[in-house]
mmCIF file of C-alpha atoms and ligand atoms in Angstrom:
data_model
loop_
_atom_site.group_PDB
_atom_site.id
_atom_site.type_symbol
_atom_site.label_atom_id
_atom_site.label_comp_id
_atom_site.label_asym_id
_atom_site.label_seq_id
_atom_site.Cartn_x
_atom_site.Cartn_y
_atom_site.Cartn_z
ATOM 1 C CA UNK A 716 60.616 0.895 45.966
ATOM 2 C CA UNK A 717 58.688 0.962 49.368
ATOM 3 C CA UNK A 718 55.826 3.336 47.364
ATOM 4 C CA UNK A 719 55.849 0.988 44.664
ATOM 5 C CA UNK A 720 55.119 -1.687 47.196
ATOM 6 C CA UNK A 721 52.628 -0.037 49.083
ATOM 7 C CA UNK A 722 50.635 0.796 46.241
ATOM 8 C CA UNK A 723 50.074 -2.815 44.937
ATOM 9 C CA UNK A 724 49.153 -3.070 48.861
ATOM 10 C CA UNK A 725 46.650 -0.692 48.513
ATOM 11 C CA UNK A 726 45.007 -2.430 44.875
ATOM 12 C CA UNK A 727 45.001 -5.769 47.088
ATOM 13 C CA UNK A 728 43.165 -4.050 49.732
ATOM 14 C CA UNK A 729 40.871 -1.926 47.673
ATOM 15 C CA UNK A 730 39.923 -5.316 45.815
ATOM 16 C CA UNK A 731 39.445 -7.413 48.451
ATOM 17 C CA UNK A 732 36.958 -5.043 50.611
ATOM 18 C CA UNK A 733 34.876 -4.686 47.431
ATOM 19 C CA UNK A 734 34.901 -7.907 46.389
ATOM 20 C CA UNK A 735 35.956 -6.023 42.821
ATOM 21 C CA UNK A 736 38.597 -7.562 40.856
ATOM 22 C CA UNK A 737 40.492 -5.655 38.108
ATOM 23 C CA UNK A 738 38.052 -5.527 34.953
ATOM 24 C CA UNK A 739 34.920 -6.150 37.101
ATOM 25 C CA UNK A 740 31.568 -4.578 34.948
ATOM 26 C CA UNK A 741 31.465 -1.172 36.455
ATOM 27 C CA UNK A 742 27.530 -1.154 37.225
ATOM 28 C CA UNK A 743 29.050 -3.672 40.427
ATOM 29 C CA UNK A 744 27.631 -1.981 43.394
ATOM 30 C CA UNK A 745 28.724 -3.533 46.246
ATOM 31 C CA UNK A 746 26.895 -0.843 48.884
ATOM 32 C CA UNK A 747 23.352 -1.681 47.162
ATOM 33 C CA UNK A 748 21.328 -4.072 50.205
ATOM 34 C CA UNK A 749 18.144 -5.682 47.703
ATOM 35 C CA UNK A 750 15.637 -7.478 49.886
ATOM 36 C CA UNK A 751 14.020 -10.070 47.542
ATOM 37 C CA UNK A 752 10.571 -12.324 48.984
ATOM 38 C CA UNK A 753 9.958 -15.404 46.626
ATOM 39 C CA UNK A 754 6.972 -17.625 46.027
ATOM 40 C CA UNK A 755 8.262 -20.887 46.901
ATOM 41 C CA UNK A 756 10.209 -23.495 45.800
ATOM 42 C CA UNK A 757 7.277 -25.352 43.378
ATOM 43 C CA UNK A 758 8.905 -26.260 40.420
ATOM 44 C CA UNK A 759 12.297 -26.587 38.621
ATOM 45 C CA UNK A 760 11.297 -23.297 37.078
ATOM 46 C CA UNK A 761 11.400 -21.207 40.050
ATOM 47 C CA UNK A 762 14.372 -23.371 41.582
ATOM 48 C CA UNK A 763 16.239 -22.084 38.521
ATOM 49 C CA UNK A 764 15.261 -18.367 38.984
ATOM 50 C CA UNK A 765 16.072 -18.736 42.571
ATOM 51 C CA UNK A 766 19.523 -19.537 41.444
ATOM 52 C CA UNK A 767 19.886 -16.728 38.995
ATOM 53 C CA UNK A 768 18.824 -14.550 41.348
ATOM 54 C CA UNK A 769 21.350 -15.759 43.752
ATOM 55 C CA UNK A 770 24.352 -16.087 41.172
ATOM 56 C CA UNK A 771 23.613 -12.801 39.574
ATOM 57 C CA UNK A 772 23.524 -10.871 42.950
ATOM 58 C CA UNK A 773 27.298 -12.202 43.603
ATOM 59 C CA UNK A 774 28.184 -11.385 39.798
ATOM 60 C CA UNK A 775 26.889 -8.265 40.594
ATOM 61 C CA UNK A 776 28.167 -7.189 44.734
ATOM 62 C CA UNK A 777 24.823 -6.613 45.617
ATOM 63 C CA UNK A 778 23.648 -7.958 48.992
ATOM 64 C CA UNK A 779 20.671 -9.504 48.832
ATOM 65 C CA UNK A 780 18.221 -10.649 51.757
ATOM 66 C CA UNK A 781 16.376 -13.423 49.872
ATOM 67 C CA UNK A 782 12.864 -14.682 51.964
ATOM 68 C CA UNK A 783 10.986 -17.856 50.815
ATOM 69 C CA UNK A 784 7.148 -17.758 51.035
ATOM 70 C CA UNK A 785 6.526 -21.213 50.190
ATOM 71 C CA UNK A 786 3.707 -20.047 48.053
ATOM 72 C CA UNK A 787 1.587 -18.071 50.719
ATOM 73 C CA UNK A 788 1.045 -14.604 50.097
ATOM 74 C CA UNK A 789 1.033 -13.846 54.303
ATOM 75 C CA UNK A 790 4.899 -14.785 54.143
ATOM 76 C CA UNK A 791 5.459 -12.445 51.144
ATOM 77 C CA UNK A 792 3.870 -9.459 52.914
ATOM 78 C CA UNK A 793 5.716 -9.904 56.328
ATOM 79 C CA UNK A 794 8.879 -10.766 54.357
ATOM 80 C CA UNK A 795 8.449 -6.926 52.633
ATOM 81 C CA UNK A 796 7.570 -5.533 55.630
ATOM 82 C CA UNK A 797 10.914 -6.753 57.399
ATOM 83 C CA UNK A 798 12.463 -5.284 54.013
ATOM 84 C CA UNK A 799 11.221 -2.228 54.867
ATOM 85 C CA UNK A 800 12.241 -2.324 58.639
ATOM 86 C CA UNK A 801 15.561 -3.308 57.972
ATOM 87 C CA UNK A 802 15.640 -0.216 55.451
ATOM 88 C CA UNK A 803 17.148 -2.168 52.297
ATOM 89 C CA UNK A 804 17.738 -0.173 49.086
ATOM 90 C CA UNK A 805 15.362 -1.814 46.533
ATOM 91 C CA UNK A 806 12.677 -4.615 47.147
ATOM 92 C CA UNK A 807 11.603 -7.073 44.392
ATOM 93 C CA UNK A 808 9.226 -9.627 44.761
ATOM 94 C CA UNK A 809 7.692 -12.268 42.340
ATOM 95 C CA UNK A 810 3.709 -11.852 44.122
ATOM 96 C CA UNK A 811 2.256 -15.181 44.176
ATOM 97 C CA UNK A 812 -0.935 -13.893 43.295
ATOM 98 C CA UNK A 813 -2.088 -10.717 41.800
ATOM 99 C CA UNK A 814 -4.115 -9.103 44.125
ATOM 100 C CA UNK A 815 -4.132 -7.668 47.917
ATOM 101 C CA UNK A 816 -0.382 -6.071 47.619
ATOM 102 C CA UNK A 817 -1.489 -2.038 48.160
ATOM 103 C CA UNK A 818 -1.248 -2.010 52.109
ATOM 104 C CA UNK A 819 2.348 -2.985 52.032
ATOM 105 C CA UNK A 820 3.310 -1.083 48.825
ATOM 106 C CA UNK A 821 2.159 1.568 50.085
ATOM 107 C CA UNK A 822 4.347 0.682 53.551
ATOM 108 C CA UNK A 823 7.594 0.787 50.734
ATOM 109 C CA UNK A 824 6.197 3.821 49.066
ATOM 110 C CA UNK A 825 6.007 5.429 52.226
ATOM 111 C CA UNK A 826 9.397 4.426 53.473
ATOM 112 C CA UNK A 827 11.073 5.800 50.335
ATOM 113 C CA UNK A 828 11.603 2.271 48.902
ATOM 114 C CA UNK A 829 11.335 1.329 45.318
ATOM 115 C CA UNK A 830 9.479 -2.174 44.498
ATOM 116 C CA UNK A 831 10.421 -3.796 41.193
ATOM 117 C CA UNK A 832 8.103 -6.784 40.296
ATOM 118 C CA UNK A 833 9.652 -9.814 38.724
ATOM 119 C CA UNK A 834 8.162 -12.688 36.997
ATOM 120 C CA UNK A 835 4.542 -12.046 37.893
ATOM 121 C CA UNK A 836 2.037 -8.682 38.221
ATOM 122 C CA UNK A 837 0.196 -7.669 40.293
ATOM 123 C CA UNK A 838 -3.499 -6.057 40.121
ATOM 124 C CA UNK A 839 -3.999 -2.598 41.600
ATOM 125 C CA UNK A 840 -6.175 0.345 41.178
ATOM 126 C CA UNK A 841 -3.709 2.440 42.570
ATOM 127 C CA UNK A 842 -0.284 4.226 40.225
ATOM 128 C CA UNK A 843 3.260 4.262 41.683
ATOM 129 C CA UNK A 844 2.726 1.428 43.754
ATOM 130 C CA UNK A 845 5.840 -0.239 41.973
ATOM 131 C CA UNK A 846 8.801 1.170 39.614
ATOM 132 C CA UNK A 847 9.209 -1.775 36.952
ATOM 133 C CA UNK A 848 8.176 -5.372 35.882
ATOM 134 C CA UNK A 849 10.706 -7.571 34.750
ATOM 135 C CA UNK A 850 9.300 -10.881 33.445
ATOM 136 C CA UNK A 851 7.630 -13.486 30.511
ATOM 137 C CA UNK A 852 4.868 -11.926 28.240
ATOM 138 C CA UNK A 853 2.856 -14.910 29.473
ATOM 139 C CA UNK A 854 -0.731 -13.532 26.821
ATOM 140 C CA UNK A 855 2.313 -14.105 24.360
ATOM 141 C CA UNK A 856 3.455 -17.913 25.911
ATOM 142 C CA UNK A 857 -0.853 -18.658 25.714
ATOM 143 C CA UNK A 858 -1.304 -17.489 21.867
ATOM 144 C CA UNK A 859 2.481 -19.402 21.039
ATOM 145 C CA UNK A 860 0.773 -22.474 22.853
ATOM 146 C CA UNK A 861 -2.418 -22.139 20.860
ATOM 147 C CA UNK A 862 -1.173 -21.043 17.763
ATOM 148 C CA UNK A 863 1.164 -24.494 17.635
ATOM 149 C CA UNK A 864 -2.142 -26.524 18.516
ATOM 150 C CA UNK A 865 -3.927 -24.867 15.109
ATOM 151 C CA UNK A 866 -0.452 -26.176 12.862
ATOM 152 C CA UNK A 867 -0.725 -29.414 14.247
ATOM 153 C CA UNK A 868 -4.602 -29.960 13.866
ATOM 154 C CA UNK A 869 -4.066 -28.387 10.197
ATOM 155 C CA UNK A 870 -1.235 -31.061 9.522
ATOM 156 C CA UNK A 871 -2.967 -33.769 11.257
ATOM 157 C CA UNK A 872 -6.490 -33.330 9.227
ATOM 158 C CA UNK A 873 -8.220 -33.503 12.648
ATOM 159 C CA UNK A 874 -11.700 -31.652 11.990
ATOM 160 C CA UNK A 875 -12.904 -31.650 16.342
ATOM 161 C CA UNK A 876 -10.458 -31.042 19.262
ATOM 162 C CA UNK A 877 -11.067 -31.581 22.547
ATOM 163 C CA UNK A 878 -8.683 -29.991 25.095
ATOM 164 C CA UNK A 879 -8.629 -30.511 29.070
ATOM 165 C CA UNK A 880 -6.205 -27.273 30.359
ATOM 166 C CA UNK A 881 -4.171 -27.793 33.832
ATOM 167 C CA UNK A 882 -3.884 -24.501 34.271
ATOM 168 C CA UNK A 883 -1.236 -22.559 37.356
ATOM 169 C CA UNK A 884 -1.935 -20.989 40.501
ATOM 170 C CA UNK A 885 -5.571 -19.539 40.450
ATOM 171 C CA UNK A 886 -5.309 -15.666 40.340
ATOM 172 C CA UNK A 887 -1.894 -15.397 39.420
ATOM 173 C CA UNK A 888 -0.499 -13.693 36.475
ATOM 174 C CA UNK A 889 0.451 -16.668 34.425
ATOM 175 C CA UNK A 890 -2.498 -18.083 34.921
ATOM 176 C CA UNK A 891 -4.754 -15.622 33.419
ATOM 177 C CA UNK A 892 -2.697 -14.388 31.187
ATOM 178 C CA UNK A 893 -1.601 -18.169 29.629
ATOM 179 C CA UNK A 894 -5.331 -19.045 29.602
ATOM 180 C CA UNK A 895 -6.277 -15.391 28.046
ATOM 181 C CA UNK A 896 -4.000 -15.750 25.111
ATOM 182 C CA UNK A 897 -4.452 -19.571 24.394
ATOM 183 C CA UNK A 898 -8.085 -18.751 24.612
ATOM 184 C CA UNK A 899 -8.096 -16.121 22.228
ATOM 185 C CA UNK A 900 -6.254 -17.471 19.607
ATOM 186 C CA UNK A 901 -8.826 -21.039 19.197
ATOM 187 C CA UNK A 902 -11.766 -19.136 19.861
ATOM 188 C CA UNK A 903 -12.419 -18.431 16.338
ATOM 189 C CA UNK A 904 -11.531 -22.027 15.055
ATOM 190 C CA UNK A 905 -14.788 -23.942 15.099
ATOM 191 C CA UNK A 906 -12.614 -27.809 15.503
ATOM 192 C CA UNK A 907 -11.670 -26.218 19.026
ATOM 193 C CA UNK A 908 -13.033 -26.962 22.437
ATOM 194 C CA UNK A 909 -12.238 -26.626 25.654
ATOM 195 C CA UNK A 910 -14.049 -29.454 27.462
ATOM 196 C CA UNK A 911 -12.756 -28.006 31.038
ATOM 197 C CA UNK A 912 -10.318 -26.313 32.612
ATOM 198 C CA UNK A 913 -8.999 -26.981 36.025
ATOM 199 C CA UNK A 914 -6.498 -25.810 38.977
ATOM 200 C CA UNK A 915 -2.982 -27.573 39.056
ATOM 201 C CA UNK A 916 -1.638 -24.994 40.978
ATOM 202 C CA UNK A 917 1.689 -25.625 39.397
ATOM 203 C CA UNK A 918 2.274 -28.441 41.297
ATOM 204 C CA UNK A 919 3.781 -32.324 39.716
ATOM 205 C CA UNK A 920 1.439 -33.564 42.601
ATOM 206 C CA UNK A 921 -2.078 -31.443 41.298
ATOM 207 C CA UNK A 922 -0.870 -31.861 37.906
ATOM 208 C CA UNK A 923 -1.170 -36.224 37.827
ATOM 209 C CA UNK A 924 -4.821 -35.498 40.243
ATOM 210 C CA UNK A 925 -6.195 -33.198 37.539
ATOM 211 C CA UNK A 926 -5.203 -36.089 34.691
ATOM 212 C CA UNK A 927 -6.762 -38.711 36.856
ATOM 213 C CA UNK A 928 -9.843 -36.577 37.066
ATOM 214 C CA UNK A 929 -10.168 -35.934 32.985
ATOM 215 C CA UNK A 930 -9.626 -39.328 32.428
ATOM 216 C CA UNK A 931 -12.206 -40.804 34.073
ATOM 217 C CA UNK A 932 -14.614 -38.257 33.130
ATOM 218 C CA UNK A 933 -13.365 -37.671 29.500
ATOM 219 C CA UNK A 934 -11.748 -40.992 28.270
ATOM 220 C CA UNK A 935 -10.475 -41.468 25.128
ATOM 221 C CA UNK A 936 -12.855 -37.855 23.579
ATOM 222 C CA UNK A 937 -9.397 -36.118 24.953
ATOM 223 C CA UNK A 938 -7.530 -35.237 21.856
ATOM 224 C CA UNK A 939 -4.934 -32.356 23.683
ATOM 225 C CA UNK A 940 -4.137 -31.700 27.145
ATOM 226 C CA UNK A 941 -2.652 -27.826 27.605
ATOM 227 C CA UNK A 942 -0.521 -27.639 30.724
ATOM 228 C CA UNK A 943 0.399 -24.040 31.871
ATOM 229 C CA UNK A 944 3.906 -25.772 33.450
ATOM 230 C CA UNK A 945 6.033 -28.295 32.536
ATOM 231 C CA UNK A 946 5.724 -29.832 36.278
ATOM 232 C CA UNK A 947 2.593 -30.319 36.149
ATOM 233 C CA UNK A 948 2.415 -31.746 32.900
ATOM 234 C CA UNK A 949 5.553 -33.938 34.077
ATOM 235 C CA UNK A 950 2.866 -35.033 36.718
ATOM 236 C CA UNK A 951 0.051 -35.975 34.132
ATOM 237 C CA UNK A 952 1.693 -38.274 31.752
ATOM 238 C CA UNK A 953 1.996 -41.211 33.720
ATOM 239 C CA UNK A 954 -1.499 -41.025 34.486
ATOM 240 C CA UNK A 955 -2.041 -41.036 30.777
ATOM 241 C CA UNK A 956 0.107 -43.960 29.845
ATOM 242 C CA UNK A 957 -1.705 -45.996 32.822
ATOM 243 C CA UNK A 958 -4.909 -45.061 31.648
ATOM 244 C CA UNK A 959 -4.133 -46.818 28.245
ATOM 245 C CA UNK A 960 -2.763 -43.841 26.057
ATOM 246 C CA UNK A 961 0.147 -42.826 24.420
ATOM 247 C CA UNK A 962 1.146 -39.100 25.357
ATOM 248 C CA UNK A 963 2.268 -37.468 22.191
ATOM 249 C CA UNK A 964 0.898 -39.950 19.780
ATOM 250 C CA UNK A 965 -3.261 -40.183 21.104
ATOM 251 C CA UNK A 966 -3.090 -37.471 22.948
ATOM 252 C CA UNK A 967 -1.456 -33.955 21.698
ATOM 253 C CA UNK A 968 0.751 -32.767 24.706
ATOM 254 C CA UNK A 969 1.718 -28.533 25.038
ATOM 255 C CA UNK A 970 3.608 -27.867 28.250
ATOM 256 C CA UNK A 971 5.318 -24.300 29.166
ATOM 257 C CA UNK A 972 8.422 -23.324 30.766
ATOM 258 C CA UNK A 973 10.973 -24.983 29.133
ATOM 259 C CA UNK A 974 12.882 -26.619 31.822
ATOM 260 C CA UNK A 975 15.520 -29.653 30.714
ATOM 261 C CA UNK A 976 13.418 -33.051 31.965
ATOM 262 C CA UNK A 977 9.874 -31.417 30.144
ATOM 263 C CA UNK A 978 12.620 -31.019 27.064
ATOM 264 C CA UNK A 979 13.966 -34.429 27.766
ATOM 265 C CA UNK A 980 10.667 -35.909 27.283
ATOM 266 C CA UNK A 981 10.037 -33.631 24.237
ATOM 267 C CA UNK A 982 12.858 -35.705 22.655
ATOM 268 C CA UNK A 983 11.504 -39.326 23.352
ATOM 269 C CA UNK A 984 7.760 -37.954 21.726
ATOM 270 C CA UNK A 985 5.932 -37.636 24.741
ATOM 271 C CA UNK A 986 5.306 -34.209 24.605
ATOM 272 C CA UNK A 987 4.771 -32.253 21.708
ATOM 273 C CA UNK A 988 5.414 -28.471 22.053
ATOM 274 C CA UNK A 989 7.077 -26.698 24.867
ATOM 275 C CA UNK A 990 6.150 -22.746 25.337
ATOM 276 C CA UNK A 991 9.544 -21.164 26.991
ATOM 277 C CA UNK A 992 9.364 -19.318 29.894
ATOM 278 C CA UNK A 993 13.242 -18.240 30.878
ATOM 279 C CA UNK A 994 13.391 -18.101 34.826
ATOM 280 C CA UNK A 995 16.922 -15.973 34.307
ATOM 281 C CA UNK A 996 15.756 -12.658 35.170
ATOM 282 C CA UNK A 997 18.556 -12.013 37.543
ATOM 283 C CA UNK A 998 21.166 -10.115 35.279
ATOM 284 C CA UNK A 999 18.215 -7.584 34.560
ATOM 285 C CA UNK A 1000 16.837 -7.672 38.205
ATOM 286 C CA UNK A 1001 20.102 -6.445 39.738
ATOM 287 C CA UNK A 1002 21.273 -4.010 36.876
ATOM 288 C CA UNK A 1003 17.652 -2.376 37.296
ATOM 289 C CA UNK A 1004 18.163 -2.719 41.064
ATOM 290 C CA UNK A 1005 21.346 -0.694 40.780
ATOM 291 C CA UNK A 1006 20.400 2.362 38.430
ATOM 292 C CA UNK A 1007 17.024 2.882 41.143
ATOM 293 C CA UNK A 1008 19.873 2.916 43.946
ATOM 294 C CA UNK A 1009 21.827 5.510 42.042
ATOM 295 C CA UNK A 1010 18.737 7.527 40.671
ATOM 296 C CA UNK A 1011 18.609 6.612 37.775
ATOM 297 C CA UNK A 1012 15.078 6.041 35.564
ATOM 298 C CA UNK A 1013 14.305 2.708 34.336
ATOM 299 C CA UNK A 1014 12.178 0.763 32.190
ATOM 300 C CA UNK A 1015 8.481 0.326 32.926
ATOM 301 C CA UNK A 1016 8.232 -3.552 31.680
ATOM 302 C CA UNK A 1017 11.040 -5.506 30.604
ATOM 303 C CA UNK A 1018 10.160 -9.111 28.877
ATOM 304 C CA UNK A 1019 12.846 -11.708 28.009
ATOM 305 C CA UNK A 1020 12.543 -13.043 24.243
ATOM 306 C CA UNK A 1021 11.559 -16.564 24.389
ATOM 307 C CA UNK A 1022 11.368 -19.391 21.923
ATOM 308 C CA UNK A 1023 8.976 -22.361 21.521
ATOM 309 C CA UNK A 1024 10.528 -25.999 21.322
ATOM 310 C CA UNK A 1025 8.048 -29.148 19.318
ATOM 311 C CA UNK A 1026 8.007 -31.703 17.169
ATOM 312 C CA UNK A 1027 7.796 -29.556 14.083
ATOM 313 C CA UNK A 1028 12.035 -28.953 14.381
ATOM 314 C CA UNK A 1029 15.197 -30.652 15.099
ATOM 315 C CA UNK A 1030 14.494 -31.884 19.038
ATOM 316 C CA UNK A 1031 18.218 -33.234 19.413
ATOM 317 C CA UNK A 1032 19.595 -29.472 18.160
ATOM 318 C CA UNK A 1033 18.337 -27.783 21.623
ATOM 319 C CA UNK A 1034 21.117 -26.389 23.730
ATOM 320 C CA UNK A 1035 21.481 -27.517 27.478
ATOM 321 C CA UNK A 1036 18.296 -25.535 29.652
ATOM 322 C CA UNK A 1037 20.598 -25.131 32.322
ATOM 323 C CA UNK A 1038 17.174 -25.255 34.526
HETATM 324 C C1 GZL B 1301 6.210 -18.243 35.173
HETATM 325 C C2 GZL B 1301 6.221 -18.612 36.628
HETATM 326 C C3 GZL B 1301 5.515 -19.897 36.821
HETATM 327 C C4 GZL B 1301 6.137 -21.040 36.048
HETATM 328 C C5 GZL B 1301 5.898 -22.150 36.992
HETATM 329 O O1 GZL B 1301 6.992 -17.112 34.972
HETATM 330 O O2 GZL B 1301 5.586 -17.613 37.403
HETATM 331 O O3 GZL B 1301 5.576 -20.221 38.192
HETATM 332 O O4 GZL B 1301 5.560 -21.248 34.795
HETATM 333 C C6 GZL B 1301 6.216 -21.486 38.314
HETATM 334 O O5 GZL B 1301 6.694 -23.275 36.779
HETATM 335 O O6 GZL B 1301 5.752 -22.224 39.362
#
């Protein structure tokens, strides 16, 4: 009886200093430290990857040191640096920007420290610097984006479109890579053109400035606006409906990310397509996170599948965003 006893004493205690609980997935690994630097706090998209992160790292066991940058890359690079002096198992970062990471890769390198990139890239002529990339194909979220715009111009007869683009961050992987493959896929269409393309910088705030600033220089020769986030394109429309427009109806709206209020306003017509962009890369970030700890190899590039949400389908059939 008083073995019997002091084995269930010993499950109790086993579970409760892991944190494991009977039938927990068995990649848990509660030893694994991941040091994690973020861009900021900018938009609901990376406030819902921030959670993921978060709520996948307790799913998980894995202790995470999680930095915010607030969008400047200087915070980022002293963030991994204190990663590396604090000699955490893995460090993943999402790099605000794509270049001027080699110095302090090469710090992790040199420290023994594998760097997994998630959500953006970065630019580097030098190999090894990091181990994978898990994140959007965001040429892919550009040509979706476009690609919708040439369906809608076909079914709307329109025979010359103008398009102002709010594009992200300058130099940042979504960026280019948005622009690139929306670019790419009209250039060929002789209806399309861009009339300019400016810096929202992701931002609600930059988003209604660089509205204000097409409108008064553009007018009513707008016929699309192409927003490379749902914030900022959140930020624009009022600045179109005070300007004397209808968003949706006179001017053809295309937002990306995906989050609930930009698909709340795709439901009441006021924006017509919505590129997604999934912010939940935190199941794949710790389970890669895990297999470097325990030597394991791992996938070069991993890219969520994602859908694209318009007026062309059944708005009141789309599920909850849950960001
Ligand atoms: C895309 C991500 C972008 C989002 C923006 O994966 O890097 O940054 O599209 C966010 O909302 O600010």
């Amino acid at each position: 009886m008083i073995r019997k006893i002091l084995c269930i004493l010993c499950i109790i205690m086993m579970t409760v200093s892991t944190g494991c609980s009977k039938g927990e997935d068995e990649t848990r690994d509660p030893g694994l430290v991941l040091g994690f630097s973020q861009i900021g706090s900018e938009s609901a998209w990376r406030i819902g990857n921030t959670k993921d992160i978060r709520d996948q790292a307790e799913n998980y066991g894995v202790g995470l040191m999680f930095e915010n940058a607030n969008q400047k890359q200087e915070n980022q690079i002293a963030a991994i640096r204190r990663f590396i002096a604090y000699k955490v198992d893995v460090i993943a970062f999402s790099p605000v920007v794509e270049e001027g990471w080699d110095n302090v890769l090469e710090e992790a390198r040199e420290a023994g420290i594998p760097v997994i990139l998630v959500d953006r890239n970065i630019n580097t002529e030098k190999s090894g610097l990091t181990t994978c990339l898990i994140g959007a194909d965001f040429y892919r979220e550009g040509v979706m984006a476009a690609e919708y715009l040439i369906r809608k111009a076909d079914a709307l007869g329109m025979d010359q479109i103008n398009i102002v683009e709010i594009t992200g961050t300058e130099n940042s992987t979504p960026m280019r890579r948005r622009k690139a493959g929306f670019q790419d896929t009209i250039r060929d269409d002789p209806r399309m053109t861009v009339l300019e393309s400016i810096d929202g910088d992701f931002l609600k705030s930059r988003g209604a400035e660089c509205m204000r600033y097409f409108l008064e220089k553009y007018g009513d020769t707008i016929d699309v606006v192409f927003s490379h986030n749902d914030e900022m394109t959140i930020g624009a429309l009022p600045e179109i409906e005070k300007a004397g427009f209808a968003p949706g109806k006179d001017m053809i709206i295309i937002s990306i990310d995906g989050g609930q209020e930009a698909i709340d306003v795709l439901k009441e017509g006021k924006i017509n397509c919505v590129v997604e962009c999934t912010p939940k890369l935190g199941k794949e970030l710790m389970e890669t996170a895990i297999k470097l700890k325990n030597g394991e190899s791992v996938q070069e590039e991993i890219h969520p599948d994602e859908a694209v949400f318009s007026d062309e389908m059944d708005v009141a059939s789309i599920a909850p965003r849950g960001y």
